[in-house]
Amino acid sequence: MERRLRKTLLFLAVIGLVLSMSVAYVAAQEFKSGTAYFEPRGGVYGTFDDHVEVIATYGGALGYFIVDNLSLEAEGLGYYIDQQKIDATTAGMAAKKDAATAFGGSLMARWHMAATDQASFFVGAGAGGLWADRKVPYRGMQYSVTEQAELGATVKLTEGFNIKLAGRYQHIGTFDKNGLSALGGNLGLNITF
């Protein structure tokens, strides 16, 4: 567990360094009020649970800038959750793979704090729900509330087309041993119109 936490903290430190360098190096995209976007995205997350190794996500989001540099978005993601189920047996404890697939939907707010013509640096937060084919984690619930917070950057590739990289904390379920916290990142292709 301690080794996984060290790896996660190192990963977040590298993301923070890359994001801060990109904001200093590239000037940042400006997002005007009334602009909409579509963003296909995928992500990978490590967890703080000994029985859940990796969470992979794929999907996308639709967003709208309600004021300059502040957007609201609806996100829909598919999940693959690599977990182990632990059962008590007469010989002790037995573990077996119990991977879950799920769909999650959430509403997010994202503020692009520093923005220029070539890149932006943002923070975001949101909440939603997760509907899985089995309990997540294995001792949790099949249907859960989710909360997430992220820190990231976008870099302009062409007019109306940006690449987005974000580090994200996500929590699934209750805030006790039956819930699941994860840290990781996602990559998206942001198309504005």
PDB file of C-alpha atoms in Angstrom:
ATOM      1  CA  MET A   1       0.000   0.000   0.000  1.00  0.00           C
ATOM      2  CA  GLU A   2       2.794   2.434   0.892  1.00  0.00           C
ATOM      3  CA  ARG A   3       4.582   1.707  -2.405  1.00  0.00           C
ATOM      4  CA  ARG A   4       1.384   2.419  -4.371  1.00  0.00           C
ATOM      5  CA  LEU A   5       0.901   5.714  -2.495  1.00  0.00           C
ATOM      6  CA  ARG A   6       4.492   6.761  -3.280  1.00  0.00           C
ATOM      7  CA  LYS A   7       3.975   5.941  -6.976  1.00  0.00           C
ATOM      8  CA  THR A   8       0.716   7.909  -7.036  1.00  0.00           C
ATOM      9  CA  LEU A   9       2.300  10.942  -5.362  1.00  0.00           C
ATOM     10  CA  LEU A  10       5.232  10.813  -7.811  1.00  0.00           C
ATOM     11  CA  PHE A  11       2.769  10.593 -10.705  1.00  0.00           C
ATOM     12  CA  LEU A  12       0.848  13.634  -9.436  1.00  0.00           C
ATOM     13  CA  ALA A  13       4.090  15.576  -8.919  1.00  0.00           C
ATOM     14  CA  VAL A  14       5.132  14.865 -12.523  1.00  0.00           C
ATOM     15  CA  ILE A  15       1.704  15.961 -13.805  1.00  0.00           C
ATOM     16  CA  GLY A  16       1.964  19.150 -11.737  1.00  0.00           C
ATOM     17  CA  LEU A  17       5.446  19.882 -13.103  1.00  0.00           C
ATOM     18  CA  VAL A  18       4.386  19.255 -16.708  1.00  0.00           C
ATOM     19  CA  LEU A  19       1.278  21.409 -16.302  1.00  0.00           C
ATOM     20  CA  SER A  20       3.168  24.287 -14.689  1.00  0.00           C
ATOM     21  CA  MET A  21       5.848  24.132 -17.396  1.00  0.00           C
ATOM     22  CA  SER A  22       3.230  24.091 -20.153  1.00  0.00           C
ATOM     23  CA  VAL A  23       1.493  27.144 -18.687  1.00  0.00           C
ATOM     24  CA  ALA A  24       4.792  29.007 -18.448  1.00  0.00           C
ATOM     25  CA  TYR A  25       5.930  27.907 -21.928  1.00  0.00           C
ATOM     26  CA  VAL A  26       2.741  28.208 -23.933  1.00  0.00           C
ATOM     27  CA  ALA A  27       0.417  31.104 -23.451  1.00  0.00           C
ATOM     28  CA  ALA A  28      -3.128  29.449 -23.218  1.00  0.00           C
ATOM     29  CA  GLN A  29      -6.384  29.172 -25.094  1.00  0.00           C
ATOM     30  CA  GLU A  30      -9.098  31.695 -24.370  1.00  0.00           C
ATOM     31  CA  PHE A  31     -12.623  30.310 -24.046  1.00  0.00           C
ATOM     32  CA  LYS A  32     -15.376  32.878 -24.627  1.00  0.00           C
ATOM     33  CA  SER A  33     -18.864  32.884 -23.141  1.00  0.00           C
ATOM     34  CA  GLY A  34     -21.303  31.054 -25.421  1.00  0.00           C
ATOM     35  CA  THR A  35     -18.696  28.605 -26.766  1.00  0.00           C
ATOM     36  CA  ALA A  36     -19.593  24.910 -26.674  1.00  0.00           C
ATOM     37  CA  TYR A  37     -17.321  21.871 -26.856  1.00  0.00           C
ATOM     38  CA  PHE A  38     -17.297  18.130 -27.314  1.00  0.00           C
ATOM     39  CA  GLU A  39     -14.471  16.089 -25.794  1.00  0.00           C
ATOM     40  CA  PRO A  40     -13.830  12.366 -26.267  1.00  0.00           C
ATOM     41  CA  ARG A  41     -11.582  11.232 -23.376  1.00  0.00           C
ATOM     42  CA  GLY A  42     -10.011   8.249 -21.702  1.00  0.00           C
ATOM     43  CA  GLY A  43      -8.248   7.780 -18.379  1.00  0.00           C
ATOM     44  CA  VAL A  44      -6.387   5.408 -16.070  1.00  0.00           C
ATOM     45  CA  TYR A  45      -6.473   5.522 -12.252  1.00  0.00           C
ATOM     46  CA  GLY A  46      -4.771   3.777  -9.359  1.00  0.00           C
ATOM     47  CA  THR A  47      -6.637   3.292  -6.081  1.00  0.00           C
ATOM     48  CA  PHE A  48      -5.997   3.359  -2.340  1.00  0.00           C
ATOM     49  CA  ASP A  49      -7.802   0.025  -1.934  1.00  0.00           C
ATOM     50  CA  ASP A  50      -5.749  -3.181  -1.624  1.00  0.00           C
ATOM     51  CA  HIS A  51      -8.397  -5.109  -3.586  1.00  0.00           C
ATOM     52  CA  VAL A  52      -8.803  -2.768  -6.578  1.00  0.00           C
ATOM     53  CA  GLU A  53      -5.772  -2.448  -8.829  1.00  0.00           C
ATOM     54  CA  VAL A  54      -6.737  -0.239 -11.784  1.00  0.00           C
ATOM     55  CA  ILE A  55      -9.721   1.707 -13.040  1.00  0.00           C
ATOM     56  CA  ALA A  56      -9.852   2.525 -16.768  1.00  0.00           C
ATOM     57  CA  THR A  57     -12.379   5.000 -18.184  1.00  0.00           C
ATOM     58  CA  TYR A  58     -13.500   5.900 -21.711  1.00  0.00           C
ATOM     59  CA  GLY A  59     -16.204   8.206 -23.004  1.00  0.00           C
ATOM     60  CA  GLY A  60     -16.678  11.913 -23.404  1.00  0.00           C
ATOM     61  CA  ALA A  61     -18.273  15.172 -22.376  1.00  0.00           C
ATOM     62  CA  LEU A  62     -20.368  18.003 -23.780  1.00  0.00           C
ATOM     63  CA  GLY A  63     -19.732  21.429 -22.297  1.00  0.00           C
ATOM     64  CA  TYR A  64     -20.762  25.068 -22.547  1.00  0.00           C
ATOM     65  CA  PHE A  65     -18.965  28.212 -21.355  1.00  0.00           C
ATOM     66  CA  ILE A  66     -21.496  30.131 -19.280  1.00  0.00           C
ATOM     67  CA  VAL A  67     -19.032  33.024 -18.825  1.00  0.00           C
ATOM     68  CA  ASP A  68     -15.509  33.553 -20.180  1.00  0.00           C
ATOM     69  CA  ASN A  69     -13.247  30.655 -19.106  1.00  0.00           C
ATOM     70  CA  LEU A  70     -15.923  28.951 -16.905  1.00  0.00           C
ATOM     71  CA  SER A  71     -17.729  25.925 -18.328  1.00  0.00           C
ATOM     72  CA  LEU A  72     -20.347  23.460 -17.197  1.00  0.00           C
ATOM     73  CA  GLU A  73     -20.223  19.999 -18.727  1.00  0.00           C
ATOM     74  CA  ALA A  74     -22.099  16.730 -18.754  1.00  0.00           C
ATOM     75  CA  GLU A  75     -19.722  13.769 -18.731  1.00  0.00           C
ATOM     76  CA  GLY A  76     -20.528  10.157 -19.611  1.00  0.00           C
ATOM     77  CA  LEU A  77     -17.903   7.462 -19.033  1.00  0.00           C
ATOM     78  CA  GLY A  78     -17.634   3.713 -19.317  1.00  0.00           C
ATOM     79  CA  TYR A  79     -15.575   2.037 -16.582  1.00  0.00           C
ATOM     80  CA  TYR A  80     -13.512  -1.110 -16.308  1.00  0.00           C
ATOM     81  CA  ILE A  81     -12.633  -1.798 -12.649  1.00  0.00           C
ATOM     82  CA  ASP A  82     -10.028  -4.506 -12.001  1.00  0.00           C
ATOM     83  CA  GLN A  83     -10.862  -5.782  -8.523  1.00  0.00           C
ATOM     84  CA  GLN A  84     -10.575  -8.898  -6.395  1.00  0.00           C
ATOM     85  CA  LYS A  85     -13.367 -10.402  -4.331  1.00  0.00           C
ATOM     86  CA  ILE A  86     -12.278 -11.744  -0.942  1.00  0.00           C
ATOM     87  CA  ASP A  87     -14.313 -14.560   0.641  1.00  0.00           C
ATOM     88  CA  ALA A  88     -13.901 -16.327   3.958  1.00  0.00           C
ATOM     89  CA  THR A  89     -13.550 -20.081   3.525  1.00  0.00           C
ATOM     90  CA  THR A  90     -12.945 -22.968   5.907  1.00  0.00           C
ATOM     91  CA  ALA A  91      -9.259 -22.877   4.885  1.00  0.00           C
ATOM     92  CA  GLY A  92      -8.947 -19.095   5.404  1.00  0.00           C
ATOM     93  CA  MET A  93      -9.455 -16.268   2.905  1.00  0.00           C
ATOM     94  CA  ALA A  94      -9.829 -16.801  -0.846  1.00  0.00           C
ATOM     95  CA  ALA A  95      -9.394 -14.112  -3.493  1.00  0.00           C
ATOM     96  CA  LYS A  96     -10.735 -14.220  -7.035  1.00  0.00           C
ATOM     97  CA  LYS A  97     -10.873 -11.727  -9.886  1.00  0.00           C
ATOM     98  CA  ASP A  98     -14.193  -9.894  -9.887  1.00  0.00           C
ATOM     99  CA  ALA A  99     -13.741  -7.220 -12.556  1.00  0.00           C
ATOM    100  CA  ALA A 100     -16.661  -4.828 -12.899  1.00  0.00           C
ATOM    101  CA  THR A 101     -17.912  -2.816 -15.838  1.00  0.00           C
ATOM    102  CA  ALA A 102     -19.938   0.301 -15.237  1.00  0.00           C
ATOM    103  CA  PHE A 103     -21.395   3.496 -16.670  1.00  0.00           C
ATOM    104  CA  GLY A 104     -20.923   6.810 -14.903  1.00  0.00           C
ATOM    105  CA  GLY A 105     -22.514  10.178 -15.530  1.00  0.00           C
ATOM    106  CA  SER A 106     -21.618  13.454 -13.860  1.00  0.00           C
ATOM    107  CA  LEU A 107     -21.944  17.212 -14.047  1.00  0.00           C
ATOM    108  CA  MET A 108     -18.669  19.144 -13.868  1.00  0.00           C
ATOM    109  CA  ALA A 109     -17.672  22.776 -13.570  1.00  0.00           C
ATOM    110  CA  ARG A 110     -14.282  23.777 -15.006  1.00  0.00           C
ATOM    111  CA  TRP A 111     -12.530  27.125 -14.565  1.00  0.00           C
ATOM    112  CA  HIS A 112      -9.631  27.993 -16.870  1.00  0.00           C
ATOM    113  CA  MET A 113      -7.659  30.164 -14.414  1.00  0.00           C
ATOM    114  CA  ALA A 114      -4.839  31.112 -16.772  1.00  0.00           C
ATOM    115  CA  ALA A 115      -5.756  31.364 -20.436  1.00  0.00           C
ATOM    116  CA  THR A 116      -4.116  32.821 -23.542  1.00  0.00           C
ATOM    117  CA  ASP A 117      -4.107  32.031 -27.266  1.00  0.00           C
ATOM    118  CA  GLN A 118      -2.141  28.765 -27.079  1.00  0.00           C
ATOM    119  CA  ALA A 119      -2.961  26.962 -23.798  1.00  0.00           C
ATOM    120  CA  SER A 120      -4.900  27.086 -20.542  1.00  0.00           C
ATOM    121  CA  PHE A 121      -4.502  25.888 -16.975  1.00  0.00           C
ATOM    122  CA  PHE A 122      -7.729  24.783 -15.231  1.00  0.00           C
ATOM    123  CA  VAL A 123      -9.329  23.327 -12.111  1.00  0.00           C
ATOM    124  CA  GLY A 124     -12.582  21.401 -12.112  1.00  0.00           C
ATOM    125  CA  ALA A 125     -14.991  19.640  -9.776  1.00  0.00           C
ATOM    126  CA  GLY A 126     -18.211  17.700 -10.074  1.00  0.00           C
ATOM    127  CA  ALA A 127     -20.460  14.923  -8.880  1.00  0.00           C
ATOM    128  CA  GLY A 128     -22.600  12.210 -10.403  1.00  0.00           C
ATOM    129  CA  GLY A 129     -23.421   8.534 -10.224  1.00  0.00           C
ATOM    130  CA  LEU A 130     -22.011   5.125 -11.146  1.00  0.00           C
ATOM    131  CA  TRP A 131     -24.099   2.140 -12.248  1.00  0.00           C
ATOM    132  CA  ALA A 132     -22.119  -1.131 -12.247  1.00  0.00           C
ATOM    133  CA  ASP A 133     -22.803  -4.761 -13.091  1.00  0.00           C
ATOM    134  CA  ARG A 134     -21.587  -5.770  -9.594  1.00  0.00           C
ATOM    135  CA  LYS A 135     -20.591  -4.152  -6.303  1.00  0.00           C
ATOM    136  CA  VAL A 136     -17.732  -1.609  -6.525  1.00  0.00           C
ATOM    137  CA  PRO A 137     -15.566  -2.210  -4.601  1.00  0.00           C
ATOM    138  CA  TYR A 138     -16.645  -5.810  -3.982  1.00  0.00           C
ATOM    139  CA  ARG A 139     -17.902  -4.884  -0.476  1.00  0.00           C
ATOM    140  CA  GLY A 140     -19.487  -1.615  -1.662  1.00  0.00           C
ATOM    141  CA  MET A 141     -22.626  -0.958  -3.712  1.00  0.00           C
ATOM    142  CA  GLN A 142     -23.724  -1.607  -7.269  1.00  0.00           C
ATOM    143  CA  TYR A 143     -25.095   1.946  -7.647  1.00  0.00           C
ATOM    144  CA  SER A 144     -22.986   4.734  -6.124  1.00  0.00           C
ATOM    145  CA  VAL A 145     -22.566   8.482  -5.907  1.00  0.00           C
ATOM    146  CA  THR A 146     -19.279   9.784  -7.352  1.00  0.00           C
ATOM    147  CA  GLU A 147     -17.328  12.961  -6.682  1.00  0.00           C
ATOM    148  CA  GLN A 148     -14.307  14.206  -8.603  1.00  0.00           C
ATOM    149  CA  ALA A 149     -11.807  17.068  -8.667  1.00  0.00           C
ATOM    150  CA  GLU A 150      -9.206  17.718 -11.331  1.00  0.00           C
ATOM    151  CA  LEU A 151      -6.270  19.910 -12.264  1.00  0.00           C
ATOM    152  CA  GLY A 152      -5.125  20.160 -15.853  1.00  0.00           C
ATOM    153  CA  ALA A 153      -4.143  22.047 -18.984  1.00  0.00           C
ATOM    154  CA  THR A 154      -5.227  22.374 -22.591  1.00  0.00           C
ATOM    155  CA  VAL A 155      -2.911  23.111 -25.507  1.00  0.00           C
ATOM    156  CA  LYS A 156      -4.211  24.510 -28.787  1.00  0.00           C
ATOM    157  CA  LEU A 157      -3.385  22.374 -31.826  1.00  0.00           C
ATOM    158  CA  THR A 158      -5.482  24.246 -34.395  1.00  0.00           C
ATOM    159  CA  GLU A 159      -8.369  26.706 -34.241  1.00  0.00           C
ATOM    160  CA  GLY A 160     -11.152  24.985 -32.291  1.00  0.00           C
ATOM    161  CA  PHE A 161      -9.120  21.829 -31.584  1.00  0.00           C
ATOM    162  CA  ASN A 162      -7.186  21.358 -28.317  1.00  0.00           C
ATOM    163  CA  ILE A 163      -5.544  18.501 -26.482  1.00  0.00           C
ATOM    164  CA  LYS A 164      -6.388  18.261 -22.769  1.00  0.00           C
ATOM    165  CA  LEU A 165      -4.439  16.528 -19.996  1.00  0.00           C
ATOM    166  CA  ALA A 166      -5.835  16.378 -16.455  1.00  0.00           C
ATOM    167  CA  GLY A 167      -4.896  14.769 -13.161  1.00  0.00           C
ATOM    168  CA  ARG A 168      -8.040  13.677 -11.322  1.00  0.00           C
ATOM    169  CA  TYR A 169      -9.093  12.496  -7.875  1.00  0.00           C
ATOM    170  CA  GLN A 170     -12.282  10.437  -7.973  1.00  0.00           C
ATOM    171  CA  HIS A 171     -14.299   8.911  -5.152  1.00  0.00           C
ATOM    172  CA  ILE A 172     -16.913   6.183  -5.650  1.00  0.00           C
ATOM    173  CA  GLY A 173     -19.467   5.338  -2.956  1.00  0.00           C
ATOM    174  CA  THR A 174     -19.372   6.092   0.746  1.00  0.00           C
ATOM    175  CA  PHE A 175     -16.476   7.689   2.618  1.00  0.00           C
ATOM    176  CA  ASP A 176     -15.620   4.573   4.626  1.00  0.00           C
ATOM    177  CA  LYS A 177     -14.156   1.109   3.909  1.00  0.00           C
ATOM    178  CA  ASN A 178     -17.041   0.425   1.508  1.00  0.00           C
ATOM    179  CA  GLY A 179     -16.071   3.323  -0.769  1.00  0.00           C
ATOM    180  CA  LEU A 180     -13.227   3.696  -3.247  1.00  0.00           C
ATOM    181  CA  SER A 181     -10.794   6.584  -3.818  1.00  0.00           C
ATOM    182  CA  ALA A 182      -8.681   6.777  -6.972  1.00  0.00           C
ATOM    183  CA  LEU A 183      -5.982   9.069  -8.388  1.00  0.00           C
ATOM    184  CA  GLY A 184      -4.956   9.192 -12.009  1.00  0.00           C
ATOM    185  CA  GLY A 185      -5.333  11.152 -15.164  1.00  0.00           C
ATOM    186  CA  ASN A 186      -7.255  11.499 -18.375  1.00  0.00           C
ATOM    187  CA  LEU A 187      -6.469  12.655 -21.874  1.00  0.00           C
ATOM    188  CA  GLY A 188      -9.050  14.329 -24.087  1.00  0.00           C
ATOM    189  CA  LEU A 189      -9.400  15.880 -27.547  1.00  0.00           C
ATOM    190  CA  ASN A 190     -11.338  19.103 -26.985  1.00  0.00           C
ATOM    191  CA  ILE A 191     -13.300  20.318 -30.039  1.00  0.00           C
ATOM    192  CA  THR A 192     -14.854  23.785 -29.590  1.00  0.00           C
ATOM    193  CA  PHE A 193     -17.624  25.262 -31.738  1.00  0.00           C
TER     194      PHE A 193
END
